[in-house]
Amino acid sequence: MQRMMTAALLLGLGVSSVACNEENATSDLSWGHLQDQSLSPNAPHFLITKKPGDTYKVCVPQYMIDELPGVEEEIEAAINVWGSYLGRSIPVDIHIRNLPRATARDTPGSLQTTYYNICGQDFDAVMGFAPLGGKTVGQTGTSWRGISAQQITSFKRYLFLRDYKLSPDAWGSTRWVSLQDLRKRTYRSEDILAQMQARNTTEVAPHGATISLPVLVHEFGHVWGLCDQYEGPSNCDPGHISAHPDLSSMMASASSVAKLYLTDDDITGIRLLAKRPGFNSQWPGTADDLLKTPQPVTKKEVEVFKLKKVEKVGTQYTLHFGLITSKGGELRFEYRPKGSYGTWQTSKTLFPADKGFMMPDYFFRHTAPDGEDYEFRLRLRLLKDGFALGEPMYTSL
Ligand SMILES: [Zn+2]
């Protein structure tokens, strides 16, 4: 069920080329930042170098807005959640254009060229959906020109999400879902930012979908200048790794569970980057801002308990559900003929657990005894006092 979130970082096309390397740099900053000579205080293609008042200008295709309603607000929040832990706020200027969908022959590089030709050259990034291989759900990359990596005169950057139409994944994901679509209400970027800063929300995607916001936050983490920090060989800077690997971090591999907040590890990472010599970027009050304690992460007893979808094929029903809780207990489903308002029958099938449930996308199967239509609900009883089961809680469609 684990869905890896990875991104290749393609660097230094243009005058010189620097790939992610194995060099074991020594530093007292034990963190994963890009071991990339172009990540300097003068490198304009990293968000960490934005100065107060500088605008981040993004070109977004109309088709992305159509498929992900409210994605403009998510982009703005995904950029600014990182900055918020540095006391920085980046104005985001989003231009929507009629950009063509990628074809199967496109690479991220070719799509970047096409999009810059239509958008114009003065954008910080072009975005869209691109065919991506393997387990990759999002990818960002840059190319630049200049006298040296320290004197870059122009650059291009893409930030693409996987095009599920062109590259279906092995887990059955077929589409993206935005926060607005997921919750059937609109959000301003300030709302999304405030929710992420509250650090208390976990979501799971509907069956067959991937939530866009955490992938955008992860990819913009790269744009700020962070690596996939914790992942051994795929860490683009093994010389600067976290002393306390946290696999639930936004910048680590991710699962289909969407934590809508940065972990302490993520926040330490972006702050250590901002503390590197020369990266203050003329922001006032930075030293104090770097010391501010973030809102502590608070988790509900049951983070997710959701019947997502019931599929019927012949007499067989498949109940897709998500359940995340650190408490043990017993999960069953209940059923009755649709519209009967009769007594619920409790399933013999159950998931018992002593140490909690981590089931973001699982299913029950049930074969109905006859041709009738059935309705279903899930029944969860958590362990109370270590052994007895507490009162049941229910969720239905
Ligand atoms: Zn990544």
CSV table of C-alpha atoms and ligand atoms in Angstrom, one decimal:
chain,number,residue,atom,x,y,z
A,1,MET,CA,0.0,0.0,0.0
A,2,GLN,CA,3.0,2.3,0.3
A,3,ARG,CA,3.1,4.7,-2.5
A,4,MET,CA,6.5,6.2,-2.8
A,5,MET,CA,6.8,9.9,-3.5
A,6,THR,CA,10.0,10.6,-5.2
A,7,ALA,CA,11.3,13.2,-7.5
A,8,ALA,CA,14.4,13.3,-9.7
A,9,LEU,CA,16.2,16.6,-9.5
A,10,LEU,CA,17.7,17.4,-12.9
A,11,LEU,CA,20.3,20.0,-12.5
A,12,GLY,CA,22.6,22.2,-14.4
A,13,LEU,CA,21.6,21.7,-18.0
A,14,GLY,CA,23.0,24.6,-19.9
A,15,VAL,CA,26.5,25.6,-19.1
A,16,SER,CA,27.5,22.9,-16.8
A,17,SER,CA,25.9,19.8,-15.3
A,18,VAL,CA,25.8,18.8,-11.7
A,19,ALA,CA,23.9,15.7,-10.8
A,20,CYS,CA,23.0,14.5,-7.4
A,21,ASN,CA,26.2,12.9,-6.1
A,22,GLU,CA,27.6,10.6,-3.5
A,23,GLU,CA,30.2,13.1,-2.2
A,24,ASN,CA,30.3,12.9,1.5
A,25,ALA,CA,30.6,16.6,2.4
A,26,THR,CA,31.5,17.5,6.0
A,27,SER,CA,29.4,20.0,7.7
A,28,ASP,CA,28.1,20.8,11.2
A,29,LEU,CA,24.6,21.1,9.6
A,30,SER,CA,23.5,17.5,9.7
A,31,TRP,CA,20.7,17.8,7.2
A,32,GLY,CA,19.9,16.9,3.7
A,33,HIS,CA,20.2,19.9,1.4
A,34,LEU,CA,21.0,19.8,-2.2
A,35,GLN,CA,24.7,19.0,-2.6
A,36,ASP,CA,24.6,21.1,-5.6
A,37,GLN,CA,27.0,23.8,-6.5
A,38,SER,CA,24.1,25.8,-7.9
A,39,LEU,CA,22.4,26.0,-4.5
A,40,SER,CA,24.2,29.2,-3.6
A,41,PRO,CA,22.8,32.5,-2.2
A,42,ASN,CA,22.7,33.8,-5.8
A,43,ALA,CA,20.8,30.9,-7.3
A,44,PRO,CA,17.6,32.3,-8.5
A,45,HIS,CA,15.9,29.0,-9.2
A,46,PHE,CA,15.6,28.2,-5.5
A,47,LEU,CA,12.9,29.7,-3.3
A,48,ILE,CA,15.3,30.1,-0.4
A,49,THR,CA,17.0,32.9,-2.3
A,50,LYS,CA,13.8,35.0,-2.7
A,51,LYS,CA,14.2,38.4,-1.1
A,52,PRO,CA,11.4,40.4,0.7
A,53,GLY,CA,8.9,41.5,-1.9
A,54,ASP,CA,10.1,39.2,-4.7
A,55,THR,CA,7.2,37.6,-6.5
A,56,TYR,CA,7.2,33.9,-7.5
A,57,LYS,CA,5.7,33.7,-10.9
A,58,VAL,CA,4.1,30.5,-12.1
A,59,CYS,CA,2.5,29.4,-15.4
A,60,VAL,CA,-0.3,26.9,-14.9
A,61,PRO,CA,-2.3,25.2,-17.6
A,62,GLN,CA,-6.1,25.6,-17.8
A,63,TYR,CA,-6.5,21.8,-17.9
A,64,MET,CA,-4.8,21.6,-14.5
A,65,ILE,CA,-7.3,24.1,-13.0
A,66,ASP,CA,-10.2,22.1,-14.6
A,67,GLU,CA,-9.0,18.8,-13.1
A,68,LEU,CA,-7.9,20.2,-9.8
A,69,PRO,CA,-10.4,23.0,-8.7
A,70,GLY,CA,-8.7,25.4,-6.3
A,71,VAL,CA,-5.2,24.3,-7.2
A,72,GLU,CA,-4.0,27.9,-7.5
A,73,GLU,CA,-4.7,28.3,-3.8
A,74,GLU,CA,-2.9,25.0,-3.0
A,75,ILE,CA,0.1,26.2,-5.0
A,76,GLU,CA,0.3,29.4,-3.0
A,77,ALA,CA,-0.1,27.6,0.3
A,78,ALA,CA,2.4,24.8,-0.7
A,79,ILE,CA,5.0,27.5,-1.4
A,80,ASN,CA,4.3,29.5,1.7
A,81,VAL,CA,4.0,26.8,4.3
A,82,TRP,CA,7.8,26.4,4.1
A,83,GLY,CA,8.4,30.1,4.3
A,84,SER,CA,6.0,30.5,7.3
A,85,TYR,CA,8.5,28.6,9.5
A,86,LEU,CA,11.2,31.2,8.5
A,87,GLY,CA,9.0,34.2,9.0
A,88,ARG,CA,8.8,34.7,5.2
A,89,SER,CA,5.9,35.2,2.9
A,90,ILE,CA,6.3,34.9,-0.8
A,91,PRO,CA,3.7,36.6,-3.1
A,92,VAL,CA,2.7,34.1,-5.8
A,93,ASP,CA,1.6,35.3,-9.2
A,94,ILE,CA,-0.2,32.6,-11.1
A,95,HIS,CA,-0.8,32.9,-14.8
A,96,ILE,CA,-3.3,30.5,-16.4
A,97,ARG,CA,-2.7,29.6,-20.0
A,98,ASN,CA,-4.1,27.2,-22.6
A,99,LEU,CA,-1.1,24.8,-22.6
A,100,PRO,CA,-1.3,21.5,-24.5
A,101,ARG,CA,-1.6,18.2,-22.6
A,102,ALA,CA,1.6,16.1,-22.7
A,103,THR,CA,1.7,13.2,-25.2
A,104,ALA,CA,3.3,9.8,-24.3
A,105,ARG,CA,6.4,10.9,-26.3
A,106,ASP,CA,7.0,14.0,-24.1
A,107,THR,CA,9.6,14.1,-21.3
A,108,PRO,CA,9.5,16.6,-18.5
A,109,GLY,CA,12.3,18.5,-20.4
A,110,SER,CA,10.5,18.7,-23.7
A,111,LEU,CA,7.3,19.7,-21.9
A,112,GLN,CA,9.1,22.4,-20.1
A,113,THR,CA,10.4,23.8,-23.4
A,114,THR,CA,6.9,23.8,-24.9
A,115,TYR,CA,5.4,25.5,-21.9
A,116,TYR,CA,8.0,28.2,-21.6
A,117,ASN,CA,7.6,29.0,-25.3
A,118,ILE,CA,3.9,29.6,-24.8
A,119,CYS,CA,4.0,31.2,-21.3
A,120,GLY,CA,7.1,33.4,-21.9
A,121,GLN,CA,10.6,33.1,-20.5
A,122,ASP,CA,10.2,35.1,-17.3
A,123,PHE,CA,8.5,32.5,-15.1
A,124,ASP,CA,10.0,30.9,-12.0
A,125,ALA,CA,8.2,27.7,-12.9
A,126,VAL,CA,5.9,26.0,-15.4
A,127,MET,CA,3.5,23.4,-14.1
A,128,GLY,CA,1.2,20.7,-15.5
A,129,PHE,CA,0.8,16.9,-15.8
A,130,ALA,CA,3.6,14.9,-17.4
A,131,PRO,CA,4.2,11.2,-18.1
A,132,LEU,CA,6.4,10.0,-15.1
A,133,GLY,CA,7.7,6.5,-14.7
A,134,GLY,CA,7.9,4.1,-11.8
A,135,LYS,CA,6.5,5.2,-8.5
A,136,THR,CA,7.0,8.9,-9.1
A,137,VAL,CA,4.0,11.1,-8.4
A,138,GLY,CA,5.7,14.4,-8.8
A,139,GLN,CA,8.9,15.8,-10.2
A,140,THR,CA,10.7,19.1,-10.4
A,141,GLY,CA,13.8,20.0,-12.4
A,142,THR,CA,15.7,23.0,-13.6
A,143,SER,CA,18.0,24.1,-16.3
A,144,TRP,CA,20.0,27.3,-16.3
A,145,ARG,CA,22.5,29.4,-18.2
A,146,GLY,CA,25.2,31.6,-16.9
A,147,ILE,CA,28.9,32.3,-16.5
A,148,SER,CA,29.0,29.8,-13.7
A,149,ALA,CA,26.7,28.2,-11.2
A,150,GLN,CA,27.3,31.2,-9.0
A,151,GLN,CA,26.4,33.6,-11.8
A,152,ILE,CA,23.2,32.4,-13.4
A,153,THR,CA,21.7,34.7,-15.9
A,154,SER,CA,18.5,32.7,-16.8
A,155,PHE,CA,16.8,29.5,-15.7
A,156,LYS,CA,13.9,27.3,-16.3
A,157,ARG,CA,12.1,25.2,-13.8
A,158,TYR,CA,9.3,22.6,-14.2
A,159,LEU,CA,7.1,21.2,-11.5
A,160,PHE,CA,5.0,18.4,-12.9
A,161,LEU,CA,2.5,16.0,-11.4
A,162,ARG,CA,2.1,12.5,-12.8
A,163,ASP,CA,-0.3,12.4,-15.7
A,164,TYR,CA,-2.4,9.4,-14.7
A,165,LYS,CA,-4.0,9.3,-18.2
A,166,LEU,CA,-0.6,8.7,-19.8
A,167,SER,CA,1.1,6.8,-16.9
A,168,PRO,CA,-1.3,4.9,-14.8
A,169,ASP,CA,0.3,3.6,-11.6
A,170,ALA,CA,0.5,0.1,-10.2
A,171,TRP,CA,-1.8,0.9,-7.3
A,172,GLY,CA,-4.9,1.8,-9.3
A,173,SER,CA,-4.6,5.5,-8.9
A,174,THR,CA,-6.3,7.1,-11.9
A,175,ARG,CA,-6.8,10.7,-11.0
A,176,TRP,CA,-5.8,13.6,-8.7
A,177,VAL,CA,-8.1,15.1,-6.2
A,178,SER,CA,-7.8,18.6,-4.8
A,179,LEU,CA,-8.7,19.7,-1.3
A,180,GLN,CA,-11.7,21.6,-2.7
A,181,ASP,CA,-13.0,18.4,-4.5
A,182,LEU,CA,-12.2,16.2,-1.5
A,183,ARG,CA,-14.2,18.3,0.9
A,184,LYS,CA,-16.7,20.0,-1.4
A,185,ARG,CA,-15.9,23.5,-0.3
A,186,THR,CA,-13.7,26.2,-1.5
A,187,TYR,CA,-10.5,27.4,0.3
A,188,ARG,CA,-8.4,30.5,0.1
A,189,SER,CA,-4.6,29.9,0.3
A,190,GLU,CA,-4.7,31.5,3.8
A,191,ASP,CA,-7.2,28.9,5.0
A,192,ILE,CA,-5.0,26.1,3.7
A,193,LEU,CA,-1.9,27.6,5.2
A,194,ALA,CA,-3.6,28.1,8.6
A,195,GLN,CA,-4.8,24.5,8.5
A,196,MET,CA,-1.3,23.2,7.7
A,197,GLN,CA,0.2,25.3,10.5
A,198,ALA,CA,-2.4,23.9,13.0
A,199,ARG,CA,-0.7,20.5,12.3
A,200,ASN,CA,-3.7,18.4,13.2
A,201,THR,CA,-5.2,17.1,10.0
A,202,THR,CA,-4.7,13.9,8.2
A,203,GLU,CA,-6.6,12.9,5.0
A,204,VAL,CA,-6.9,9.8,3.0
A,205,ALA,CA,-7.7,9.9,-0.7
A,206,PRO,CA,-10.9,8.4,-2.2
A,207,HIS,CA,-10.2,5.0,-3.7
A,208,GLY,CA,-8.4,5.5,-7.0
A,209,ALA,CA,-7.2,9.0,-6.4
A,210,THR,CA,-4.2,10.9,-5.0
A,211,ILE,CA,-4.4,14.1,-3.0
A,212,SER,CA,-2.6,16.9,-4.8
A,213,LEU,CA,-1.7,19.2,-1.8
A,214,PRO,CA,1.0,17.1,0.0
A,215,VAL,CA,2.7,16.3,-3.4
A,216,LEU,CA,2.8,20.0,-4.2
A,217,VAL,CA,4.2,20.7,-0.7
A,218,HIS,CA,6.8,18.0,-1.2
A,219,GLU,CA,7.8,19.3,-4.6
A,220,PHE,CA,8.0,22.9,-3.5
A,221,GLY,CA,10.2,21.7,-0.7
A,222,HIS,CA,12.7,20.8,-3.4
A,223,VAL,CA,12.2,24.2,-5.0
A,224,TRP,CA,13.1,25.8,-1.6
A,225,GLY,CA,16.3,23.7,-1.7
A,226,LEU,CA,15.6,20.6,0.2
A,227,CYS,CA,16.3,17.0,-0.7
A,228,ASP,CA,14.5,13.8,-0.2
A,229,GLN,CA,16.4,13.7,3.0
A,230,TYR,CA,16.0,10.4,4.5
A,231,GLU,CA,16.2,7.8,1.9
A,232,GLY,CA,19.7,6.3,1.7
A,233,PRO,CA,20.8,5.8,-1.9
A,234,SER,CA,18.0,8.0,-3.3
A,235,ASN,CA,18.8,10.9,-1.0
A,236,CYS,CA,20.4,13.4,-3.3
A,237,ASP,CA,22.7,14.6,-0.5
A,238,PRO,CA,23.8,11.7,1.6
A,239,GLY,CA,26.4,13.9,3.3
A,240,HIS,CA,23.6,15.9,5.0
A,241,ILE,CA,21.1,13.6,6.4
A,242,SER,CA,18.7,14.0,9.3
A,243,ALA,CA,20.0,12.8,12.6
A,244,HIS,CA,16.5,11.6,13.4
A,245,PRO,CA,15.0,10.1,10.3
A,246,ASP,CA,11.2,10.6,10.3
A,247,LEU,CA,9.6,8.6,7.5
A,248,SER,CA,6.3,10.5,8.0
A,249,SER,CA,8.0,13.8,7.0
A,250,MET,CA,6.8,15.7,4.0
A,251,MET,CA,10.2,15.4,2.5
A,252,ALA,CA,10.5,11.7,3.1
A,253,SER,CA,8.9,8.9,1.1
A,254,ALA,CA,5.1,9.2,1.5
A,255,SER,CA,2.2,6.9,1.5
A,256,SER,CA,-1.3,7.4,0.4
A,257,VAL,CA,-1.9,9.0,3.8
A,258,ALA,CA,-1.8,12.7,3.4
A,259,LYS,CA,-0.5,14.5,6.5
A,260,LEU,CA,-1.5,18.1,5.9
A,261,TYR,CA,1.4,19.6,7.9
A,262,LEU,CA,5.2,19.7,8.0
A,263,THR,CA,6.8,17.4,10.6
A,264,ASP,CA,9.4,18.8,13.1
A,265,ASP,CA,12.0,17.2,10.9
A,266,ASP,CA,10.8,19.1,7.9
A,267,ILE,CA,10.8,22.4,9.8
A,268,THR,CA,14.3,21.7,11.2
A,269,GLY,CA,15.4,21.1,7.6
A,270,ILE,CA,14.1,24.3,6.1
A,271,ARG,CA,15.4,26.3,9.1
A,272,LEU,CA,18.9,24.8,8.8
A,273,LEU,CA,18.9,25.7,5.2
A,274,ALA,CA,18.0,29.3,6.0
A,275,LYS,CA,20.8,29.5,8.6
A,276,ARG,CA,23.5,28.5,6.1
A,277,PRO,CA,25.8,31.5,5.5
A,278,GLY,CA,24.4,33.9,2.9
A,279,PHE,CA,20.9,32.5,2.9
A,280,ASN,CA,19.3,35.1,5.1
A,281,SER,CA,18.3,36.8,1.8
A,282,GLN,CA,17.8,40.1,3.6
A,283,TRP,CA,14.7,39.1,5.5
A,284,PRO,CA,14.2,41.2,8.6
A,285,GLY,CA,13.8,39.4,11.9
A,286,THR,CA,14.9,36.1,10.5
A,287,ALA,CA,16.9,35.0,13.6
A,288,ASP,CA,13.9,35.4,15.9
A,289,ASP,CA,11.6,33.8,13.4
A,290,LEU,CA,13.8,30.7,13.2
A,291,LEU,CA,13.5,30.2,17.0
A,292,LYS,CA,9.7,30.4,17.1
A,293,THR,CA,8.1,27.1,18.3
A,294,PRO,CA,5.7,25.7,15.8
A,295,GLN,CA,2.2,24.6,16.9
A,296,PRO,CA,2.7,21.1,18.3
A,297,VAL,CA,1.4,18.2,16.2
A,298,THR,CA,-1.9,16.9,17.7
A,299,LYS,CA,-3.5,13.8,16.4
A,300,LYS,CA,-7.1,12.8,17.0
A,301,GLU,CA,-7.5,9.4,18.7
A,302,VAL,CA,-8.9,8.2,15.3
A,303,GLU,CA,-7.3,10.2,12.6
A,304,VAL,CA,-9.2,8.6,9.7
A,305,PHE,CA,-12.3,6.4,9.7
A,306,LYS,CA,-14.0,6.5,6.4
A,307,LEU,CA,-16.0,4.2,4.1
A,308,LYS,CA,-14.9,5.5,0.8
A,309,LYS,CA,-16.8,3.5,-1.8
A,310,VAL,CA,-18.9,0.3,-2.2
A,311,GLU,CA,-18.5,-1.5,-5.5
A,312,LYS,CA,-20.9,-4.2,-6.6
A,313,VAL,CA,-20.1,-6.9,-9.2
A,314,GLY,CA,-22.8,-9.6,-9.4
A,315,THR,CA,-23.6,-10.5,-5.9
A,316,GLN,CA,-20.1,-9.5,-4.6
A,317,TYR,CA,-19.6,-6.2,-2.8
A,318,THR,CA,-16.2,-4.6,-2.2
A,319,LEU,CA,-16.1,-2.0,0.6
A,320,HIS,CA,-13.1,0.4,0.2
A,321,PHE,CA,-12.2,2.1,3.4
A,322,GLY,CA,-9.5,4.0,5.3
A,323,LEU,CA,-8.7,3.6,9.0
A,324,ILE,CA,-5.9,5.2,10.8
A,325,THR,CA,-5.6,5.2,14.6
A,326,SER,CA,-2.8,4.4,17.0
A,327,LYS,CA,-5.2,2.5,19.3
A,328,GLY,CA,-5.9,-1.2,19.0
A,329,GLY,CA,-9.4,-2.6,18.6
A,330,GLU,CA,-11.7,-4.5,16.2
A,331,LEU,CA,-13.1,-3.4,12.9
A,332,ARG,CA,-16.1,-5.2,11.3
A,333,PHE,CA,-18.7,-4.1,8.8
A,334,GLU,CA,-22.5,-4.3,9.1
A,335,TYR,CA,-25.1,-4.7,6.3
A,336,ARG,CA,-28.8,-4.9,5.7
A,337,PRO,CA,-31.1,-4.8,2.6
A,338,LYS,CA,-31.2,-1.3,1.2
A,339,GLY,CA,-34.1,0.8,2.3
A,340,SER,CA,-35.3,-1.8,4.8
A,341,TYR,CA,-34.4,0.2,8.0
A,342,GLY,CA,-34.1,-3.3,9.5
A,343,THR,CA,-31.6,-4.6,12.0
A,344,TRP,CA,-28.0,-4.5,10.9
A,345,GLN,CA,-26.2,-7.8,10.5
A,346,THR,CA,-22.7,-7.8,11.8
A,347,SER,CA,-20.0,-9.4,9.6
A,348,LYS,CA,-18.0,-12.4,10.8
A,349,THR,CA,-15.1,-10.9,8.9
A,350,LEU,CA,-13.0,-8.6,11.1
A,351,PHE,CA,-9.7,-6.9,11.4
A,352,PRO,CA,-8.4,-7.2,15.0
A,353,ALA,CA,-5.4,-5.1,16.0
A,354,ASP,CA,-3.5,-4.6,19.3
A,355,LYS,CA,-1.3,-1.7,18.3
A,356,GLY,CA,-3.5,0.4,16.1
A,357,PHE,CA,-4.6,0.4,12.4
A,358,MET,CA,-2.7,1.9,9.6
A,359,MET,CA,-5.0,1.1,6.7
A,360,PRO,CA,-5.3,4.1,4.5
A,361,ASP,CA,-6.7,2.1,1.5
A,362,TYR,CA,-8.1,-1.3,2.3
A,363,PHE,CA,-11.2,-3.3,1.5
A,364,PHE,CA,-13.7,-5.9,2.8
A,365,ARG,CA,-15.3,-8.3,0.4
A,366,HIS,CA,-18.8,-9.5,1.0
A,367,THR,CA,-21.0,-11.8,-1.1
A,368,ALA,CA,-24.7,-11.1,-0.6
A,369,PRO,CA,-26.9,-14.1,0.0
A,370,ASP,CA,-29.4,-13.2,-2.7
A,371,GLY,CA,-30.1,-10.7,-5.4
A,372,GLU,CA,-31.1,-7.9,-3.1
A,373,ASP,CA,-29.3,-4.6,-2.9
A,374,TYR,CA,-27.5,-4.0,0.4
A,375,GLU,CA,-26.3,-1.0,2.3
A,376,PHE,CA,-23.2,-1.1,4.5
A,377,ARG,CA,-21.5,0.7,7.4
A,378,LEU,CA,-18.2,0.1,9.2
A,379,ARG,CA,-18.2,-0.6,12.9
A,380,LEU,CA,-15.1,0.2,15.0
A,381,ARG,CA,-14.6,-0.6,18.7
A,382,LEU,CA,-11.4,0.6,20.2
A,383,LEU,CA,-9.6,-1.1,23.1
A,384,LYS,CA,-10.5,0.4,26.4
A,385,ASP,CA,-8.3,-0.1,29.5
A,386,GLY,CA,-5.9,-2.2,27.4
A,387,PHE,CA,-8.2,-5.2,26.8
A,388,ALA,CA,-12.0,-4.6,26.8
A,389,LEU,CA,-13.7,-3.2,23.7
A,390,GLY,CA,-15.3,0.2,24.1
A,391,GLU,CA,-18.5,1.6,22.6
A,392,PRO,CA,-18.8,1.1,18.8
A,393,MET,CA,-18.4,4.0,16.4
A,394,TYR,CA,-19.8,3.9,12.8
A,395,THR,CA,-19.2,5.4,9.4
A,396,SER,CA,-21.2,4.9,6.3
A,397,LEU,CA,-21.3,6.5,2.8
B,1,ZN,ZN,11.2,14.3,-3.7
